[in-house]
Amino acid sequence: MIRESHRPPKELPAPGTSPFRCKGMMYRDLSQDIVSEKSPDRTRFLEALGDDSLRAFASQIFLAGSWYDMVPILVMSEAAAAQEGVPLEEYLKTRSLAAAHRDLTG
């Protein structure tokens, strides 16, 4: 069950402003793993983020080779885990193993 809101804690910088970066592949994997672009689940996922700036950040098209703020993936992963109905740790393990398998098998 998705929590009512997945707002970043106040001490986190606004999405897109953190100096910490990751390649867009992390966000592409997150988007592709949980919902497709036109799925009702995607709409539900974006609505659950609760924060307009986070929702706008999550709605963009992520390019695999580009650099993006890494901080929003924390809140987005929590929302994705909630949408799948699994604990965050289980979600991260499952997705990490799937990404490793996909990368190793080319």
mmCIF file with all atom_site columns, C-alpha atoms in Angstrom:
data_model
loop_
_atom_site.group_PDB
_atom_site.id
_atom_site.type_symbol
_atom_site.label_atom_id
_atom_site.label_alt_id
_atom_site.label_comp_id
_atom_site.label_asym_id
_atom_site.label_entity_id
_atom_site.label_seq_id
_atom_site.pdbx_PDB_ins_code
_atom_site.Cartn_x
_atom_site.Cartn_y
_atom_site.Cartn_z
_atom_site.occupancy
_atom_site.B_iso_or_equiv
_atom_site.pdbx_formal_charge
_atom_site.auth_seq_id
_atom_site.auth_comp_id
_atom_site.auth_asym_id
_atom_site.auth_atom_id
_atom_site.pdbx_PDB_model_num
ATOM 1   C CA . MET A 1 1   ? 0.000  0.000   0.000   1.00 0.00 ? 1   MET A CA 1
ATOM 2   C CA . ILE A 1 2   ? 1.333  3.418   -0.925  1.00 0.00 ? 2   ILE A CA 1
ATOM 3   C CA . ARG A 1 3   ? 1.738  5.899   1.879   1.00 0.00 ? 3   ARG A CA 1
ATOM 4   C CA . GLU A 1 4   ? -0.314 9.014   1.435   1.00 0.00 ? 4   GLU A CA 1
ATOM 5   C CA . SER A 1 5   ? 2.769  11.079  0.701   1.00 0.00 ? 5   SER A CA 1
ATOM 6   C CA . HIS A 1 6   ? 6.408  10.407  -0.076  1.00 0.00 ? 6   HIS A CA 1
ATOM 7   C CA . ARG A 1 7   ? 7.732  13.893  0.467   1.00 0.00 ? 7   ARG A CA 1
ATOM 8   C CA . PRO A 1 8   ? 11.441 14.271  0.902   1.00 0.00 ? 8   PRO A CA 1
ATOM 9   C CA . PRO A 1 9   ? 12.464 15.176  4.429   1.00 0.00 ? 9   PRO A CA 1
ATOM 10  C CA . LYS A 1 10  ? 12.953 18.918  4.865   1.00 0.00 ? 10  LYS A CA 1
ATOM 11  C CA . GLU A 1 11  ? 16.695 18.496  5.322   1.00 0.00 ? 11  GLU A CA 1
ATOM 12  C CA . LEU A 1 12  ? 17.087 17.110  1.785   1.00 0.00 ? 12  LEU A CA 1
ATOM 13  C CA . PRO A 1 13  ? 17.708 19.614  -1.008  1.00 0.00 ? 13  PRO A CA 1
ATOM 14  C CA . ALA A 1 14  ? 15.054 20.273  -3.636  1.00 0.00 ? 14  ALA A CA 1
ATOM 15  C CA . PRO A 1 15  ? 15.072 17.711  -6.472  1.00 0.00 ? 15  PRO A CA 1
ATOM 16  C CA . GLY A 1 16  ? 17.697 18.573  -9.042  1.00 0.00 ? 16  GLY A CA 1
ATOM 17  C CA . THR A 1 17  ? 19.789 20.788  -6.752  1.00 0.00 ? 17  THR A CA 1
ATOM 18  C CA . SER A 1 18  ? 21.958 18.313  -4.860  1.00 0.00 ? 18  SER A CA 1
ATOM 19  C CA . PRO A 1 19  ? 25.650 18.067  -5.773  1.00 0.00 ? 19  PRO A CA 1
ATOM 20  C CA . PHE A 1 20  ? 25.384 14.251  -5.673  1.00 0.00 ? 20  PHE A CA 1
ATOM 21  C CA . ARG A 1 21  ? 24.886 12.758  -9.117  1.00 0.00 ? 21  ARG A CA 1
ATOM 22  C CA . CYS A 1 22  ? 24.171 9.416   -10.741 1.00 0.00 ? 22  CYS A CA 1
ATOM 23  C CA . LYS A 1 23  ? 23.736 8.302   -14.313 1.00 0.00 ? 23  LYS A CA 1
ATOM 24  C CA . GLY A 1 24  ? 20.239 8.340   -15.738 1.00 0.00 ? 24  GLY A CA 1
ATOM 25  C CA . MET A 1 25  ? 20.262 4.544   -16.030 1.00 0.00 ? 25  MET A CA 1
ATOM 26  C CA . MET A 1 26  ? 19.361 4.327   -12.344 1.00 0.00 ? 26  MET A CA 1
ATOM 27  C CA . TYR A 1 27  ? 16.204 6.329   -12.944 1.00 0.00 ? 27  TYR A CA 1
ATOM 28  C CA . ARG A 1 28  ? 15.438 4.535   -16.202 1.00 0.00 ? 28  ARG A CA 1
ATOM 29  C CA . ASP A 1 29  ? 15.638 1.201   -14.392 1.00 0.00 ? 29  ASP A CA 1
ATOM 30  C CA . LEU A 1 30  ? 13.349 2.478   -11.650 1.00 0.00 ? 30  LEU A CA 1
ATOM 31  C CA . SER A 1 31  ? 10.810 3.772   -14.160 1.00 0.00 ? 31  SER A CA 1
ATOM 32  C CA . GLN A 1 32  ? 10.905 0.685   -16.357 1.00 0.00 ? 32  GLN A CA 1
ATOM 33  C CA . ASP A 1 33  ? 10.829 -1.767  -13.489 1.00 0.00 ? 33  ASP A CA 1
ATOM 34  C CA . ILE A 1 34  ? 7.729  -0.466  -11.770 1.00 0.00 ? 34  ILE A CA 1
ATOM 35  C CA . VAL A 1 35  ? 5.551  1.161   -14.368 1.00 0.00 ? 35  VAL A CA 1
ATOM 36  C CA . SER A 1 36  ? 5.370  1.930   -18.041 1.00 0.00 ? 36  SER A CA 1
ATOM 37  C CA . GLU A 1 37  ? 4.972  5.477   -19.322 1.00 0.00 ? 37  GLU A CA 1
ATOM 38  C CA . LYS A 1 38  ? 1.205  5.138   -19.951 1.00 0.00 ? 38  LYS A CA 1
ATOM 39  C CA . SER A 1 39  ? 0.257  2.839   -17.106 1.00 0.00 ? 39  SER A CA 1
ATOM 40  C CA . PRO A 1 40  ? -2.334 3.868   -14.501 1.00 0.00 ? 40  PRO A CA 1
ATOM 41  C CA . ASP A 1 41  ? 0.254  2.646   -11.971 1.00 0.00 ? 41  ASP A CA 1
ATOM 42  C CA . ARG A 1 42  ? 2.596  5.405   -13.154 1.00 0.00 ? 42  ARG A CA 1
ATOM 43  C CA . THR A 1 43  ? -0.053 8.028   -12.482 1.00 0.00 ? 43  THR A CA 1
ATOM 44  C CA . ARG A 1 44  ? -0.687 6.543   -9.043  1.00 0.00 ? 44  ARG A CA 1
ATOM 45  C CA . PHE A 1 45  ? 3.057  6.439   -8.359  1.00 0.00 ? 45  PHE A CA 1
ATOM 46  C CA . LEU A 1 46  ? 3.534  10.095  -9.334  1.00 0.00 ? 46  LEU A CA 1
ATOM 47  C CA . GLU A 1 47  ? 0.540  11.186  -7.277  1.00 0.00 ? 47  GLU A CA 1
ATOM 48  C CA . ALA A 1 48  ? 1.910  9.352   -4.248  1.00 0.00 ? 48  ALA A CA 1
ATOM 49  C CA . LEU A 1 49  ? 5.107  11.397  -4.363  1.00 0.00 ? 49  LEU A CA 1
ATOM 50  C CA . GLY A 1 50  ? 3.056  14.270  -2.945  1.00 0.00 ? 50  GLY A CA 1
ATOM 51  C CA . ASP A 1 51  ? 5.581  17.019  -3.671  1.00 0.00 ? 51  ASP A CA 1
ATOM 52  C CA . ASP A 1 52  ? 5.177  18.968  -6.928  1.00 0.00 ? 52  ASP A CA 1
ATOM 53  C CA . SER A 1 53  ? 8.912  19.445  -7.438  1.00 0.00 ? 53  SER A CA 1
ATOM 54  C CA . LEU A 1 54  ? 9.570  15.742  -6.848  1.00 0.00 ? 54  LEU A CA 1
ATOM 55  C CA . ARG A 1 55  ? 6.683  14.795  -9.137  1.00 0.00 ? 55  ARG A CA 1
ATOM 56  C CA . ALA A 1 56  ? 8.087  17.065  -11.878 1.00 0.00 ? 56  ALA A CA 1
ATOM 57  C CA . PHE A 1 57  ? 11.564 15.579  -11.430 1.00 0.00 ? 57  PHE A CA 1
ATOM 58  C CA . ALA A 1 58  ? 10.209 12.022  -11.608 1.00 0.00 ? 58  ALA A CA 1
ATOM 59  C CA . SER A 1 59  ? 8.118  12.815  -14.691 1.00 0.00 ? 59  SER A CA 1
ATOM 60  C CA . GLN A 1 60  ? 11.030 13.795  -16.899 1.00 0.00 ? 60  GLN A CA 1
ATOM 61  C CA . ILE A 1 61  ? 12.568 11.537  -19.517 1.00 0.00 ? 61  ILE A CA 1
ATOM 62  C CA . PHE A 1 62  ? 15.812 10.178  -18.109 1.00 0.00 ? 62  PHE A CA 1
ATOM 63  C CA . LEU A 1 63  ? 18.651 9.604   -20.555 1.00 0.00 ? 63  LEU A CA 1
ATOM 64  C CA . ALA A 1 64  ? 20.875 6.658   -19.634 1.00 0.00 ? 64  ALA A CA 1
ATOM 65  C CA . GLY A 1 65  ? 24.173 8.481   -20.156 1.00 0.00 ? 65  GLY A CA 1
ATOM 66  C CA . SER A 1 66  ? 23.233 11.819  -18.584 1.00 0.00 ? 66  SER A CA 1
ATOM 67  C CA . TRP A 1 67  ? 23.870 12.883  -14.999 1.00 0.00 ? 67  TRP A CA 1
ATOM 68  C CA . TYR A 1 68  ? 21.009 13.533  -12.544 1.00 0.00 ? 68  TYR A CA 1
ATOM 69  C CA . ASP A 1 69  ? 20.549 14.450  -8.923  1.00 0.00 ? 69  ASP A CA 1
ATOM 70  C CA . MET A 1 70  ? 20.850 11.255  -6.887  1.00 0.00 ? 70  MET A CA 1
ATOM 71  C CA . VAL A 1 71  ? 18.870 12.335  -3.819  1.00 0.00 ? 71  VAL A CA 1
ATOM 72  C CA . PRO A 1 72  ? 15.330 11.960  -5.267  1.00 0.00 ? 72  PRO A CA 1
ATOM 73  C CA . ILE A 1 73  ? 15.893 8.264   -5.978  1.00 0.00 ? 73  ILE A CA 1
ATOM 74  C CA . LEU A 1 74  ? 15.680 7.640   -2.231  1.00 0.00 ? 74  LEU A CA 1
ATOM 75  C CA . VAL A 1 75  ? 12.099 8.862   -1.956  1.00 0.00 ? 75  VAL A CA 1
ATOM 76  C CA . MET A 1 76  ? 11.126 7.446   -5.339  1.00 0.00 ? 76  MET A CA 1
ATOM 77  C CA . SER A 1 77  ? 12.411 3.990   -4.378  1.00 0.00 ? 77  SER A CA 1
ATOM 78  C CA . GLU A 1 78  ? 10.405 4.114   -1.173  1.00 0.00 ? 78  GLU A CA 1
ATOM 79  C CA . ALA A 1 79  ? 7.274  4.970   -3.176  1.00 0.00 ? 79  ALA A CA 1
ATOM 80  C CA . ALA A 1 80  ? 7.983  2.166   -5.663  1.00 0.00 ? 80  ALA A CA 1
ATOM 81  C CA . ALA A 1 81  ? 8.431  -0.356  -2.846  1.00 0.00 ? 81  ALA A CA 1
ATOM 82  C CA . ALA A 1 82  ? 5.169  0.770   -1.288  1.00 0.00 ? 82  ALA A CA 1
ATOM 83  C CA . GLN A 1 83  ? 3.408  0.448   -4.640  1.00 0.00 ? 83  GLN A CA 1
ATOM 84  C CA . GLU A 1 84  ? 4.664  -3.122  -4.940  1.00 0.00 ? 84  GLU A CA 1
ATOM 85  C CA . GLY A 1 85  ? 3.670  -3.800  -1.337  1.00 0.00 ? 85  GLY A CA 1
ATOM 86  C CA . VAL A 1 86  ? 7.138  -4.871  -0.198  1.00 0.00 ? 86  VAL A CA 1
ATOM 87  C CA . PRO A 1 87  ? 9.596  -3.479  2.366   1.00 0.00 ? 87  PRO A CA 1
ATOM 88  C CA . LEU A 1 88  ? 12.133 -1.036  0.942   1.00 0.00 ? 88  LEU A CA 1
ATOM 89  C CA . GLU A 1 89  ? 15.057 -3.377  1.666   1.00 0.00 ? 89  GLU A CA 1
ATOM 90  C CA . GLU A 1 90  ? 13.411 -6.235  -0.236  1.00 0.00 ? 90  GLU A CA 1
ATOM 91  C CA . TYR A 1 91  ? 12.570 -3.941  -3.138  1.00 0.00 ? 91  TYR A CA 1
ATOM 92  C CA . LEU A 1 92  ? 16.175 -2.694  -3.369  1.00 0.00 ? 92  LEU A CA 1
ATOM 93  C CA . LYS A 1 93  ? 17.625 -6.225  -3.210  1.00 0.00 ? 93  LYS A CA 1
ATOM 94  C CA . THR A 1 94  ? 15.275 -7.505  -5.901  1.00 0.00 ? 94  THR A CA 1
ATOM 95  C CA . ARG A 1 95  ? 15.861 -4.548  -8.218  1.00 0.00 ? 95  ARG A CA 1
ATOM 96  C CA . SER A 1 96  ? 19.635 -4.632  -7.702  1.00 0.00 ? 96  SER A CA 1
ATOM 97  C CA . LEU A 1 97  ? 19.793 -8.327  -8.555  1.00 0.00 ? 97  LEU A CA 1
ATOM 98  C CA . ALA A 1 98  ? 17.605 -7.797  -11.623 1.00 0.00 ? 98  ALA A CA 1
ATOM 99  C CA . ALA A 1 99  ? 19.793 -4.894  -12.810 1.00 0.00 ? 99  ALA A CA 1
ATOM 100 C CA . ALA A 1 100 ? 22.973 -6.912  -12.291 1.00 0.00 ? 100 ALA A CA 1
ATOM 101 C CA . HIS A 1 101 ? 21.520 -9.873  -14.193 1.00 0.00 ? 101 HIS A CA 1
ATOM 102 C CA . ARG A 1 102 ? 20.347 -7.625  -17.019 1.00 0.00 ? 102 ARG A CA 1
ATOM 103 C CA . ASP A 1 103 ? 23.750 -5.907  -17.233 1.00 0.00 ? 103 ASP A CA 1
ATOM 104 C CA . LEU A 1 104 ? 25.708 -9.159  -17.137 1.00 0.00 ? 104 LEU A CA 1
ATOM 105 C CA . THR A 1 105 ? 23.619 -10.848 -19.804 1.00 0.00 ? 105 THR A CA 1
ATOM 106 C CA . GLY A 1 106 ? 23.750 -7.805  -22.079 1.00 0.00 ? 106 GLY A CA 1
#
